[in-house]
mmCIF file of C-alpha atoms in Angstrom:
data_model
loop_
_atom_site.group_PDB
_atom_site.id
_atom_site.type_symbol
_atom_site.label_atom_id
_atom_site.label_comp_id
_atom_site.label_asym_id
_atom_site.label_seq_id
_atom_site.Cartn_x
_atom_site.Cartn_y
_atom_site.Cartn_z
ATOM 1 C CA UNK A 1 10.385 24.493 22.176
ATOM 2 C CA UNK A 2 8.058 22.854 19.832
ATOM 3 C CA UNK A 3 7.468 19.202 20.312
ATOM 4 C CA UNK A 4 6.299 17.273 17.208
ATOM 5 C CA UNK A 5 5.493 13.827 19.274
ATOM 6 C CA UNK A 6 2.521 12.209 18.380
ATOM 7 C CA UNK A 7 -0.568 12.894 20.519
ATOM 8 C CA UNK A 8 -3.145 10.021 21.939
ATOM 9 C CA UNK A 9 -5.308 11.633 19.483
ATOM 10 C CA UNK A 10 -2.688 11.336 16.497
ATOM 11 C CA UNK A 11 -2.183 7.734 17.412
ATOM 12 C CA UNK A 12 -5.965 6.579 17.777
ATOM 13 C CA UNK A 13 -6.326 8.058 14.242
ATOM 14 C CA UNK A 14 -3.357 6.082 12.666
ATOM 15 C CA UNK A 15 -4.323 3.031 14.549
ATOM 16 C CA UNK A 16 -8.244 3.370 13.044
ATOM 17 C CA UNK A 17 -7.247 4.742 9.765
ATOM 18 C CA UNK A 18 -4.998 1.861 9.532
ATOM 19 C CA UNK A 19 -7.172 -1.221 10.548
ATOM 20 C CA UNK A 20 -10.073 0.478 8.211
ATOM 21 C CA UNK A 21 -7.617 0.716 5.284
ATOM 22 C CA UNK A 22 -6.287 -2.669 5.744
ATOM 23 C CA UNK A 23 -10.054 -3.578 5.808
ATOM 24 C CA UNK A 24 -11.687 -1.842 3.076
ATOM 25 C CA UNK A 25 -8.697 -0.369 1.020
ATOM 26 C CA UNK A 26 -6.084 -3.243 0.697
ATOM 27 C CA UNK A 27 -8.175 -6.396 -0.986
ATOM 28 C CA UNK A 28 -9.082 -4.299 -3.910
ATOM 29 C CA UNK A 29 -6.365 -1.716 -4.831
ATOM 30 C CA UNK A 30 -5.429 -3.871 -7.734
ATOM 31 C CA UNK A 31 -8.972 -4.257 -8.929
ATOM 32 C CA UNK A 32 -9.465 -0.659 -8.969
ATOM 33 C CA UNK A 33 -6.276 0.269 -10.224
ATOM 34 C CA UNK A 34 -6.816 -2.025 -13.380
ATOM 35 C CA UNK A 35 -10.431 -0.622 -13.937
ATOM 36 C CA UNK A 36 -9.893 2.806 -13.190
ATOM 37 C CA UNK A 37 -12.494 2.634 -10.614
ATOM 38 C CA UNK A 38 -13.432 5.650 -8.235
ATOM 39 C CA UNK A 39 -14.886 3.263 -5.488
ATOM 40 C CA UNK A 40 -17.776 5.593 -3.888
ATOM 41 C CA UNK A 41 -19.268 3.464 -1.374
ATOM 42 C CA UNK A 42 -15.916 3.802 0.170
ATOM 43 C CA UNK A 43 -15.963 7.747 0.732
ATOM 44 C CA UNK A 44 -19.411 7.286 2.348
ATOM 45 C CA UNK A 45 -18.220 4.641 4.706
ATOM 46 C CA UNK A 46 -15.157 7.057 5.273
ATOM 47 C CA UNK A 47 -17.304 9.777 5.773
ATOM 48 C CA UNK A 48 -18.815 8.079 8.655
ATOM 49 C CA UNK A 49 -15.703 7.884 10.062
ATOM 50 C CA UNK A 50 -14.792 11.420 9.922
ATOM 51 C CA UNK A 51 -12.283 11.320 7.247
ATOM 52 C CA UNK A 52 -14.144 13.376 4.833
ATOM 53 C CA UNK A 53 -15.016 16.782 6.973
ATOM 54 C CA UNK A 54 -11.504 15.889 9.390
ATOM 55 C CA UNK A 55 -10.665 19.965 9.561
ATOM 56 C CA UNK A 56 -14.235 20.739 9.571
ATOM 57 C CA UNK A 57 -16.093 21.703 13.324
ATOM 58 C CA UNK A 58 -18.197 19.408 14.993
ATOM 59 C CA UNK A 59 -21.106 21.955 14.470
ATOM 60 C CA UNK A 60 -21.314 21.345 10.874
ATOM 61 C CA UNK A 61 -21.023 17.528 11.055
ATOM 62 C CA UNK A 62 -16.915 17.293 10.252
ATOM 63 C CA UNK A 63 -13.955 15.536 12.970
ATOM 64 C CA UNK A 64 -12.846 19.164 14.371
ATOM 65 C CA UNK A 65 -9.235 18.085 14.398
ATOM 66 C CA UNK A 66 -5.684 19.686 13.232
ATOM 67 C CA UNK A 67 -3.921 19.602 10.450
ATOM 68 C CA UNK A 68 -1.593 16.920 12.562
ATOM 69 C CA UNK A 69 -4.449 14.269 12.462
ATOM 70 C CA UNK A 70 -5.470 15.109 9.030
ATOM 71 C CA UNK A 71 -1.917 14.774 7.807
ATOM 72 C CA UNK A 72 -1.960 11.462 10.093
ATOM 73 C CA UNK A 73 -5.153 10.141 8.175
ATOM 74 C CA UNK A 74 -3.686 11.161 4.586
ATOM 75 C CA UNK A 75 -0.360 9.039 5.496
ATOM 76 C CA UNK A 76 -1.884 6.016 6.960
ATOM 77 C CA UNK A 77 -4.351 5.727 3.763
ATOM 78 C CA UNK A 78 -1.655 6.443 1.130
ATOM 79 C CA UNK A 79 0.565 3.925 2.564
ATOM 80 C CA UNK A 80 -1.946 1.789 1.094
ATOM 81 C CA UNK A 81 -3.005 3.231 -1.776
ATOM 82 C CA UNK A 82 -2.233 6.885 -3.114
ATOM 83 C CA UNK A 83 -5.172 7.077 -5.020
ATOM 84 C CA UNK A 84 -7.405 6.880 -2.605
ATOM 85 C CA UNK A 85 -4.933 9.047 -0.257
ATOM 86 C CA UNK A 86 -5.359 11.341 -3.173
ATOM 87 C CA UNK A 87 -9.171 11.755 -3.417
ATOM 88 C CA UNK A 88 -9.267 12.430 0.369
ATOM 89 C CA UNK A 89 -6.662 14.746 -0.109
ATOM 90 C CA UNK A 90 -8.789 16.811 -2.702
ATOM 91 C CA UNK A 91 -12.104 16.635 -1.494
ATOM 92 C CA UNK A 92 -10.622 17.863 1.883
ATOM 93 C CA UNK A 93 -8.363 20.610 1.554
ATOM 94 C CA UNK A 94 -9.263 21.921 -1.678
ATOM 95 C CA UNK A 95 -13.222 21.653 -2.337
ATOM 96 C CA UNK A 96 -14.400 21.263 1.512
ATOM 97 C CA UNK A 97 -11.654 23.616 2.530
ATOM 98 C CA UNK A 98 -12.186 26.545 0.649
ATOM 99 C CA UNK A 99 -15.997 26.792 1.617
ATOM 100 C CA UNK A 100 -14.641 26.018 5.004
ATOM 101 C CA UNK A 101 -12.292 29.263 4.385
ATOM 102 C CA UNK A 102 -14.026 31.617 2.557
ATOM 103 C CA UNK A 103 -18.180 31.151 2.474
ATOM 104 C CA UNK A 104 -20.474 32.725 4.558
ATOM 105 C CA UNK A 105 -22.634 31.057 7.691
ATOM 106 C CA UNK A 106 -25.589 30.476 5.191
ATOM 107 C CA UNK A 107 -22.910 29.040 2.375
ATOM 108 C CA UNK A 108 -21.651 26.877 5.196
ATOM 109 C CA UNK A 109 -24.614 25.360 6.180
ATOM 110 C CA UNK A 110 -25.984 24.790 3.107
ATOM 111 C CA UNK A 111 -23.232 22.618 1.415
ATOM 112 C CA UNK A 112 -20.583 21.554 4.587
ATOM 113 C CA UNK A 113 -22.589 18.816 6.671
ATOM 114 C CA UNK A 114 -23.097 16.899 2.680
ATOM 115 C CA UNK A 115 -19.430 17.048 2.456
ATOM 116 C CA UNK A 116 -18.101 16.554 5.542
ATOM 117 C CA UNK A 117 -20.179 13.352 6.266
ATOM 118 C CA UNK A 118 -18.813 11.821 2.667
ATOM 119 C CA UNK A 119 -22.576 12.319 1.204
ATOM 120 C CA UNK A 120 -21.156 14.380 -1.398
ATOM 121 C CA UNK A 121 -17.884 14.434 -2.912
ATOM 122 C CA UNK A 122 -16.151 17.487 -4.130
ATOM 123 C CA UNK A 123 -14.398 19.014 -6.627
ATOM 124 C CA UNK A 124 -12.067 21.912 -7.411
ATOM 125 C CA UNK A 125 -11.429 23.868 -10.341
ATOM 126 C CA UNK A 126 -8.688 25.835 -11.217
ATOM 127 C CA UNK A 127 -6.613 23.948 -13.849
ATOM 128 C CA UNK A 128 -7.669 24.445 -17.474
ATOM 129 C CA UNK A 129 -6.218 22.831 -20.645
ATOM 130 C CA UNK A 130 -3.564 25.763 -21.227
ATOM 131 C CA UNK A 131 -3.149 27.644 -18.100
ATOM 132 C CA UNK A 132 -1.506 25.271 -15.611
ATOM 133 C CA UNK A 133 0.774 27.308 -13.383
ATOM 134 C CA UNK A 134 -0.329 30.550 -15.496
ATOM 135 C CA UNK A 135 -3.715 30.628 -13.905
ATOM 136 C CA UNK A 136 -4.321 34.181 -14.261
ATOM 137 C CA UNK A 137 -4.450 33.727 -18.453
ATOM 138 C CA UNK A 138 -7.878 31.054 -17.553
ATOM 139 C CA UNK A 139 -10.130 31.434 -20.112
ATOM 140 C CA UNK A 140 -13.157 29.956 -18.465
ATOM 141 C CA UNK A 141 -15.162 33.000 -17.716
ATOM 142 C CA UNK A 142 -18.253 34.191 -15.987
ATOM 143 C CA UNK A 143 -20.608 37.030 -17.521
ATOM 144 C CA UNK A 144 -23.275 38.902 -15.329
ATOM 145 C CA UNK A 145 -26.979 38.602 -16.201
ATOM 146 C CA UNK A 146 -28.934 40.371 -13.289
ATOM 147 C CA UNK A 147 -28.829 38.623 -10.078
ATOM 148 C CA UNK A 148 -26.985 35.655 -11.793
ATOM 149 C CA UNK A 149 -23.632 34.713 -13.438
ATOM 150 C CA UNK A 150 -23.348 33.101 -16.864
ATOM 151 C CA UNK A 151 -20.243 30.337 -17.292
ATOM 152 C CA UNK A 152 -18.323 29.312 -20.072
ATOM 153 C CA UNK A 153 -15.366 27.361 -20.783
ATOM 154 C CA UNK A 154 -13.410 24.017 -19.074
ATOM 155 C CA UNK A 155 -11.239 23.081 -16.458
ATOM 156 C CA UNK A 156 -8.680 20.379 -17.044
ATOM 157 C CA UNK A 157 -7.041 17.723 -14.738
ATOM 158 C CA UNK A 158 -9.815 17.989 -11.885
ATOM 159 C CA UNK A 159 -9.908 15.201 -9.355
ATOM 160 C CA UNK A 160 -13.887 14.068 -9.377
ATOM 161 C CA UNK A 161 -14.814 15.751 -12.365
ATOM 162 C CA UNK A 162 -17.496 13.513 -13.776
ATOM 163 C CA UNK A 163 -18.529 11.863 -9.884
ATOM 164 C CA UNK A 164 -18.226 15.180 -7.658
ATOM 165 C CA UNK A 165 -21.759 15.899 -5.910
ATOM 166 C CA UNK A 166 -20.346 19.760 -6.093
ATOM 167 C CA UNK A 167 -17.438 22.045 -7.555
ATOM 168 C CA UNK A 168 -16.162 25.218 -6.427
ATOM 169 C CA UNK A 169 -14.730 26.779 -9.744
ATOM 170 C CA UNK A 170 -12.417 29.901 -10.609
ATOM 171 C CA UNK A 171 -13.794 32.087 -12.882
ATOM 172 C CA UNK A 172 -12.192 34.981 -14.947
ATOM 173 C CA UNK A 173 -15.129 38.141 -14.162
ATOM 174 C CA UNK A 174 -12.302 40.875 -14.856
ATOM 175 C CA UNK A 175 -9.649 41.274 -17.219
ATOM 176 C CA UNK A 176 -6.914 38.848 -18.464
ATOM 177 C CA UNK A 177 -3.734 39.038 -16.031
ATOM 178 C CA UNK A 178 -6.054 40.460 -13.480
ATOM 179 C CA UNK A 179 -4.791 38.958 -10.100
ATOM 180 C CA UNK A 180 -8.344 40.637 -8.710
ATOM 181 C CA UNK A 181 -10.117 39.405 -12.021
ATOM 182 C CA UNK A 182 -11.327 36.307 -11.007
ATOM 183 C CA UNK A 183 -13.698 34.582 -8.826
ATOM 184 C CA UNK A 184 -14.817 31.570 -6.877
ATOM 185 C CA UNK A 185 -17.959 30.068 -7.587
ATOM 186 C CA UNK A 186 -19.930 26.961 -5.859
ATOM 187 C CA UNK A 187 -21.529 25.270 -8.623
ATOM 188 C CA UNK A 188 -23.844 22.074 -7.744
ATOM 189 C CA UNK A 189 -23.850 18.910 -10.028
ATOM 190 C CA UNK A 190 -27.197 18.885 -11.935
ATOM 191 C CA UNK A 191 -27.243 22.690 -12.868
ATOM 192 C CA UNK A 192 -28.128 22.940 -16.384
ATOM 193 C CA UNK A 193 -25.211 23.432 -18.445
ATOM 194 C CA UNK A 194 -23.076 21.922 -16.220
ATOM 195 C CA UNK A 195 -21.200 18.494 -16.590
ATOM 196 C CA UNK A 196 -18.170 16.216 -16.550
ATOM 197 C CA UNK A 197 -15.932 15.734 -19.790
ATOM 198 C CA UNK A 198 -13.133 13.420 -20.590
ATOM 199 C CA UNK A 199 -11.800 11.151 -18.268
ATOM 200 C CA UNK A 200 -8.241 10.920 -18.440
ATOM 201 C CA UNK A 201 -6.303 7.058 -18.369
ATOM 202 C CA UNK A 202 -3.455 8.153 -16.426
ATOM 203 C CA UNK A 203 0.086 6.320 -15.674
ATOM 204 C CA UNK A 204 -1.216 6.478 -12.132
ATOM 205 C CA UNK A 205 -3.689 7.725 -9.148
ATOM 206 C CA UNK A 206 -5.952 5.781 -11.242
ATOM 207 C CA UNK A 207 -8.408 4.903 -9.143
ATOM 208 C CA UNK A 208 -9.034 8.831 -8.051
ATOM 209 C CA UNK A 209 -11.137 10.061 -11.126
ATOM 210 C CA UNK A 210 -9.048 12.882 -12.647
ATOM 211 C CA UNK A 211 -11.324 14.694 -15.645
ATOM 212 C CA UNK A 212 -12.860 17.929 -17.587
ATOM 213 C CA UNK A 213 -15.449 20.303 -15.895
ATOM 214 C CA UNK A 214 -17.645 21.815 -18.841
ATOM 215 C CA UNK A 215 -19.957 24.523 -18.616
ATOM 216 C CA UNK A 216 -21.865 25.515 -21.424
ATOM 217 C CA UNK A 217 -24.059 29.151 -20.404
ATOM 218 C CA UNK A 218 -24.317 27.684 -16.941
ATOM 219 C CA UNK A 219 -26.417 30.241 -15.006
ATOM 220 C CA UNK A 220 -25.116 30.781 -11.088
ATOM 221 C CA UNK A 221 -26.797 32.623 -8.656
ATOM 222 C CA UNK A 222 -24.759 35.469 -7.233
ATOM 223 C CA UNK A 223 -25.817 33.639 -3.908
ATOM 224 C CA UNK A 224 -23.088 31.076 -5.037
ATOM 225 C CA UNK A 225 -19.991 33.295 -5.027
ATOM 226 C CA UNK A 226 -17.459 32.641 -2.484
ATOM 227 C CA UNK A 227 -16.375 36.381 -0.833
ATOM 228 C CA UNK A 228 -16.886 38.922 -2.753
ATOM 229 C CA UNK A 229 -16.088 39.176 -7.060
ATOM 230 C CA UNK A 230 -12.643 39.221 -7.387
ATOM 231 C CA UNK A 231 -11.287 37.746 -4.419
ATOM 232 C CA UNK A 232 -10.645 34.116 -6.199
ATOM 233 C CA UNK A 233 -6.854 34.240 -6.924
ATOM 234 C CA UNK A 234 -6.085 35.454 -3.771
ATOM 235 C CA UNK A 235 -8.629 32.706 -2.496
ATOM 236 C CA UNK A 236 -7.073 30.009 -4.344
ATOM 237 C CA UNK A 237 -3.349 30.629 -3.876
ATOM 238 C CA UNK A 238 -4.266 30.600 0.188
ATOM 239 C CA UNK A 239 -5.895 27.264 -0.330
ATOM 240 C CA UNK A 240 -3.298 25.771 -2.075
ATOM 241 C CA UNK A 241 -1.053 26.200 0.655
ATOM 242 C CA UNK A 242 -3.116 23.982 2.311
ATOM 243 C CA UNK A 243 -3.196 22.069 -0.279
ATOM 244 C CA UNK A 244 0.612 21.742 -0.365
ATOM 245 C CA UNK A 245 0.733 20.445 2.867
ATOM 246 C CA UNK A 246 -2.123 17.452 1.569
ATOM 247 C CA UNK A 247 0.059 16.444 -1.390
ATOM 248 C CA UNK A 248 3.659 16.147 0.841
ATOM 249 C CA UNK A 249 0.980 13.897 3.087
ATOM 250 C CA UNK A 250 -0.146 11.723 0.194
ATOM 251 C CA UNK A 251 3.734 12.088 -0.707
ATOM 252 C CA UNK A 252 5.207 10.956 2.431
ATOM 253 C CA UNK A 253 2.539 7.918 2.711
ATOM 254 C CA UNK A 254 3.224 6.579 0.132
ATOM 255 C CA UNK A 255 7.122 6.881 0.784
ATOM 256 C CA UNK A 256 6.776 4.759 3.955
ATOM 257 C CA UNK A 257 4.856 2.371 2.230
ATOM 258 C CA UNK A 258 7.370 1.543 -0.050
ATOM 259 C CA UNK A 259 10.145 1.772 1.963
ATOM 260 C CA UNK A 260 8.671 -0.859 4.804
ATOM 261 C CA UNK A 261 7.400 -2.959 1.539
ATOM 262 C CA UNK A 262 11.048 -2.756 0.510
ATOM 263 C CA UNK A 263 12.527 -3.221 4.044
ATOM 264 C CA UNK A 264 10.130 -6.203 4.528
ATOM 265 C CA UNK A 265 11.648 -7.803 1.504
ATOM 266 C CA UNK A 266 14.951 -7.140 2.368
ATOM 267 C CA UNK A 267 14.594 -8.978 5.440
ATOM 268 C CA UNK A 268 13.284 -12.045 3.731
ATOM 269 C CA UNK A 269 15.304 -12.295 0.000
ATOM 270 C CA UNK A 270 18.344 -14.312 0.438
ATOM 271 C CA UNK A 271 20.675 -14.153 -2.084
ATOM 272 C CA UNK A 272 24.463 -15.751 -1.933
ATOM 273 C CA UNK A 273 23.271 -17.585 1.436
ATOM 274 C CA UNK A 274 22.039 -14.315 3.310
ATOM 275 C CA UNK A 275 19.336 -11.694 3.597
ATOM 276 C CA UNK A 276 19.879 -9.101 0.940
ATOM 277 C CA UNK A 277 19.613 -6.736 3.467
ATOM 278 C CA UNK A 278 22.907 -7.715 4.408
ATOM 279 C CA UNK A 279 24.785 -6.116 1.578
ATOM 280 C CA UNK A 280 25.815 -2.876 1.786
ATOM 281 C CA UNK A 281 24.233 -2.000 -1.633
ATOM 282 C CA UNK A 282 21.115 -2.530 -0.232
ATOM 283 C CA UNK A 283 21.428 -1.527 3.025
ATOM 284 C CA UNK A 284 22.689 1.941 1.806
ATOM 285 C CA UNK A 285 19.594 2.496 0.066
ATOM 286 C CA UNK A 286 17.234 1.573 2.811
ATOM 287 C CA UNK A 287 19.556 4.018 5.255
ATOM 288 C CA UNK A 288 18.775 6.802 2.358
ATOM 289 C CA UNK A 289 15.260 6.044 2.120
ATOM 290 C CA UNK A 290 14.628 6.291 6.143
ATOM 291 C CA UNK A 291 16.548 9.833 5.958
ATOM 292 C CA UNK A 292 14.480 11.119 3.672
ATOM 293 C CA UNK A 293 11.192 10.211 5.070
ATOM 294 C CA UNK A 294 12.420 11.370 8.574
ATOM 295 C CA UNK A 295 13.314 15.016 6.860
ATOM 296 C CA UNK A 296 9.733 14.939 4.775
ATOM 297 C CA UNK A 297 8.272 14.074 8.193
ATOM 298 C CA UNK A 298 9.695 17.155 10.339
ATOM 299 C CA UNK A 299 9.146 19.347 7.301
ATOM 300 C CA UNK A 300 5.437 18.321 6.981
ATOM 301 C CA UNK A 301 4.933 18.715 10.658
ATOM 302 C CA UNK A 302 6.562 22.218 10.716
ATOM 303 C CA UNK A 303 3.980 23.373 8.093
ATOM 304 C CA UNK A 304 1.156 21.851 9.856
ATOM 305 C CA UNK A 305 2.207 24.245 13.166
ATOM 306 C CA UNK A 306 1.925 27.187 11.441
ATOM 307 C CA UNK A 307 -1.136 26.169 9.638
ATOM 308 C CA UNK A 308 -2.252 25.363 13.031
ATOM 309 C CA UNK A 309 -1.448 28.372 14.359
ATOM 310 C CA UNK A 310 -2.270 31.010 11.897
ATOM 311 C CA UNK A 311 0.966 31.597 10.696
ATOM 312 C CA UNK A 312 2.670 32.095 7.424
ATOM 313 C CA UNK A 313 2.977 28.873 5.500
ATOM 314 C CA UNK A 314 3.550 29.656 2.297
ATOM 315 C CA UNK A 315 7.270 29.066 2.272
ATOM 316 C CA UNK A 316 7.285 25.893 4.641
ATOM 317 C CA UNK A 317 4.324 24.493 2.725
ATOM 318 C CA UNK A 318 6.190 24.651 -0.315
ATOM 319 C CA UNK A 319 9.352 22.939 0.984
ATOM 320 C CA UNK A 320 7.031 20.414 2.678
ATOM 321 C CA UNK A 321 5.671 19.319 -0.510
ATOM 322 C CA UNK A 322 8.870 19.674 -2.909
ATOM 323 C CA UNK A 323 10.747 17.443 -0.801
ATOM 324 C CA UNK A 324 8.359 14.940 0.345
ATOM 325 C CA UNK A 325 6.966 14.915 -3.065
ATOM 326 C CA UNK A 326 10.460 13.826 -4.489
ATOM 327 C CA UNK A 327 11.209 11.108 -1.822
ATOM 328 C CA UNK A 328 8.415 9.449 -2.795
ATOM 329 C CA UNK A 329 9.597 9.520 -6.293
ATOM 330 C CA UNK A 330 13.154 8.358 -5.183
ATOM 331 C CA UNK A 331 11.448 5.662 -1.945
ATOM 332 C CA UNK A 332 9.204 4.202 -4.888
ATOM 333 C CA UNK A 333 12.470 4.005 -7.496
ATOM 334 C CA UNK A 334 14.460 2.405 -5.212
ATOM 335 C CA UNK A 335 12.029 -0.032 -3.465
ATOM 336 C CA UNK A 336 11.752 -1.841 -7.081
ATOM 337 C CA UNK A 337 15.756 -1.555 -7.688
ATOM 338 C CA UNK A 338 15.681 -3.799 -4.281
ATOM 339 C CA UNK A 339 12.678 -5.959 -5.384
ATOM 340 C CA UNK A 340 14.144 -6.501 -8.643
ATOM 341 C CA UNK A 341 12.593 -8.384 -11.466
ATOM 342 C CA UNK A 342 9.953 -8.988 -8.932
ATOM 343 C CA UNK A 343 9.238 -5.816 -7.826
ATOM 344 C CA UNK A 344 8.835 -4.947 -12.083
ATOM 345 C CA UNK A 345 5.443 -6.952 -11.670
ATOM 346 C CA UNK A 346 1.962 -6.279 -10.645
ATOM 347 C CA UNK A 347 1.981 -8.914 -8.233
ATOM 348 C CA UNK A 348 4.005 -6.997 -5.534
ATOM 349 C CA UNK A 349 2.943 -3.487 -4.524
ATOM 350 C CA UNK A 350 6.228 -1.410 -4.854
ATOM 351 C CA UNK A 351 5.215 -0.496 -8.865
ATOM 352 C CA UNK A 352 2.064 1.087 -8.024
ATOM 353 C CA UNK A 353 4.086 3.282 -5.609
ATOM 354 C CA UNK A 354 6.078 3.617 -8.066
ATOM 355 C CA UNK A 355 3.401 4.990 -10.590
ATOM 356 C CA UNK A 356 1.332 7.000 -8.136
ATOM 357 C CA UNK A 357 4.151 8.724 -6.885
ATOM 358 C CA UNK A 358 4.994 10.609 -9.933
ATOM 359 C CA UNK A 359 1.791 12.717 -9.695
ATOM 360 C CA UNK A 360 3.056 14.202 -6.323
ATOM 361 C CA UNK A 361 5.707 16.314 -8.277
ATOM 362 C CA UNK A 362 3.280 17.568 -10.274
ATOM 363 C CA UNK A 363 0.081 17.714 -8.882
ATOM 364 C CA UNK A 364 -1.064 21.298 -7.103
ATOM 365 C CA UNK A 365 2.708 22.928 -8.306
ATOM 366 C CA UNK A 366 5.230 21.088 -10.059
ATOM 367 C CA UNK A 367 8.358 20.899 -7.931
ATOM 368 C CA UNK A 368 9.828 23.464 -10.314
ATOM 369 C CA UNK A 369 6.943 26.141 -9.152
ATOM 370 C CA UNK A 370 7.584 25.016 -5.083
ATOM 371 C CA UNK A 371 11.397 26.083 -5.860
ATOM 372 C CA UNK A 372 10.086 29.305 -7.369
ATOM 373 C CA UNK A 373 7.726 30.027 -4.182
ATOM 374 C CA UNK A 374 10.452 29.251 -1.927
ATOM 375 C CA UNK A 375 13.213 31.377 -4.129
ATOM 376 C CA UNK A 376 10.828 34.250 -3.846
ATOM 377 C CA UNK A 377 10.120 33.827 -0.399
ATOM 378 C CA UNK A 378 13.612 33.412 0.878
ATOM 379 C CA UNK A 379 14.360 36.675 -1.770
ATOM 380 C CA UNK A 380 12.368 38.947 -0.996
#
């Protein structure tokens, strides 16, 4: 039987995670909201914490843990602020990760110990402007020239676009549909023809940098390829299982964090000469909330044993993320119903919740494409 009880080394983690978000994270998660401000003395100071290399070994200057502690980490900091949650998130399972996954000993060394210790921050590329979910029609492309490749095109939506130290970035080498047609590169920041584009002002997240990758005849060595040419769907859709697992994380922290900032209030608001939480309109929603954070929970744990352990995830993964992803949604929704005009303003926490938890449903899959990777899976 597998038990999903919280190790020591889970619990240290939450308790450190915790006291360094309350620290660091909490007195300015307004400010940075309002400016839009990707805070990136923070990531250092997390790095020396282990938070930005937490699935990466010792040996190359990461934590060495499980997916159980990194989900851990990814929970406690989103109860505080998603964005932030978020831009760990990223720079660990998608950018650090896929080296992690697919680069050789010399590709490790070279770029893992500058992203695990939070010296550099990473970024991943896969989304462009038209291809969302239809990744294999991506028309950024990559053109041989001897011993080096020659990019051109854009990716859209990328967390750390403009402020990423480093980017690994899918690249059509073959034809159009071509599911062995495309290819990972690592591409460092300061290559010519290289850079950052727009920065989008989003509803939320907005203090994790979301914006354009541009490369204009950017000439990579073939030393920077990731596996062999070819291998970068296949590469990509493995890492976004992973990835899956991140977002129900960043999901389910910021569920709990509206539901205790709800359950808090509950406690305290007296209305008609009682606690609101006395009313069964209130209570009832609270009761709902605590389900469905209990469900995300097991389902996110379940994932992170098989990812663990080698196994399949692709279904679980999925499931983890559609349904912790829309709790959050609902937790964040109904923690400003019970706030009420209050919980409308800026000077209680429940609407940022409310605004950062939208990206969860669409961020890394839409819940519509985890219900089409589950369909299949449970079809086939």
């Amino acid at each position: 039987m597998i038990s999903f009880d919280k190790t020591e080394n889970q619990i240290l983690i939450g308790e450190t995670v915790r006291d360094f978000a309350e620290k660091n994270i909490r007195p300015f998660v307004m400010e940075w909201d309002e400016n839009q401000k990707l805070p990136l003395d923070l990531f250092n100071k997390m790095g020396e914490l282990g938070l930005m290399g937490i699935l990466v070994p010792e040996k190359l200057g990461g934590a060495g843990l499980s997916y159980f502690e990194y989900v851990t980490a990814v929970v406690e900091i989103a109860k505080v602020c998603g964005a932030i949650g978020l831009s760990v998130a990223a720079h660990n399972s998608l950018c650090t990760n896929h080296i992690l996954t697919f680069a050789n000993e010399e590709q490790k060394e070279k770029w893992i110990p500058n992203l695990a210790t939070g010296k550099w921050l990473g970024a991943w590329g896969l989304t462009e402007a038209n291809t969302g979910s239809d990744a294999m029609r991506m028309r950024c492309v990559a053109k041989q020239d001897g011993d080096f490749w020659v990019l051109n095109g854009s990716k859209n939506w990328i967390t750390h676009g403009i402020s990423g130290n480093i980017a690994v970035v899918l690249a059509r080498t073959g034809e159009l549909l071509d599911s062995k047609g495309i290819t990972a590169f690592v591409v460092e920041r300061g290559t010519p023809g290289f850079r950052g584009g727009k920065k989008e002002n989003k509803l939320g997240m907005r203090a994790s940098e979301t914006a354009e990758l541009i490369f204009e005849d950017c000439r990579v060595h073939k030393s920077n390829i990731l596996g062999n040419v070819g291998e970068g769907f296949v590469q990509a859709m493995k890492i976004l299982d992973g990835g899956r697992i991140s977002i129900a994380a960043l999901a389910l922290g910021i569920a709990k964090g509206a539901y205790e900032a709800a359950l808090n209030y509950s406690k305290e608001r007296e209305q008609f000469g009682q606690a609101i939480c006395n009313f069964q309109g209130i209570s009832f929603k609270l009761a709902d909330m605590a389900t469905k954070i209990e469900v995300s929970e097991s389902l996110i744990n379940y994932a992170s044993y098989l990812k663990n352990t080698h196994q399949e995830v692709t279904k679980h993964s999925a499931m983890a993320k559609y349904y912790a992803s829309e709790t959050a949604v609902h937790c964040s929704t109904e923690a400003i119903q019970i706030f009420g005009g209050y919980g409308y303003t800026k000077d209680f926490p429940v609407e940022k919740f409310y605004r950062d938890s939208k990206l969860c449903t669409i961020g890394e899959g839409t819940s519509e494409i985890q219900k089409l990777v589950i369909a299949r899976n449970i079809l086939k």
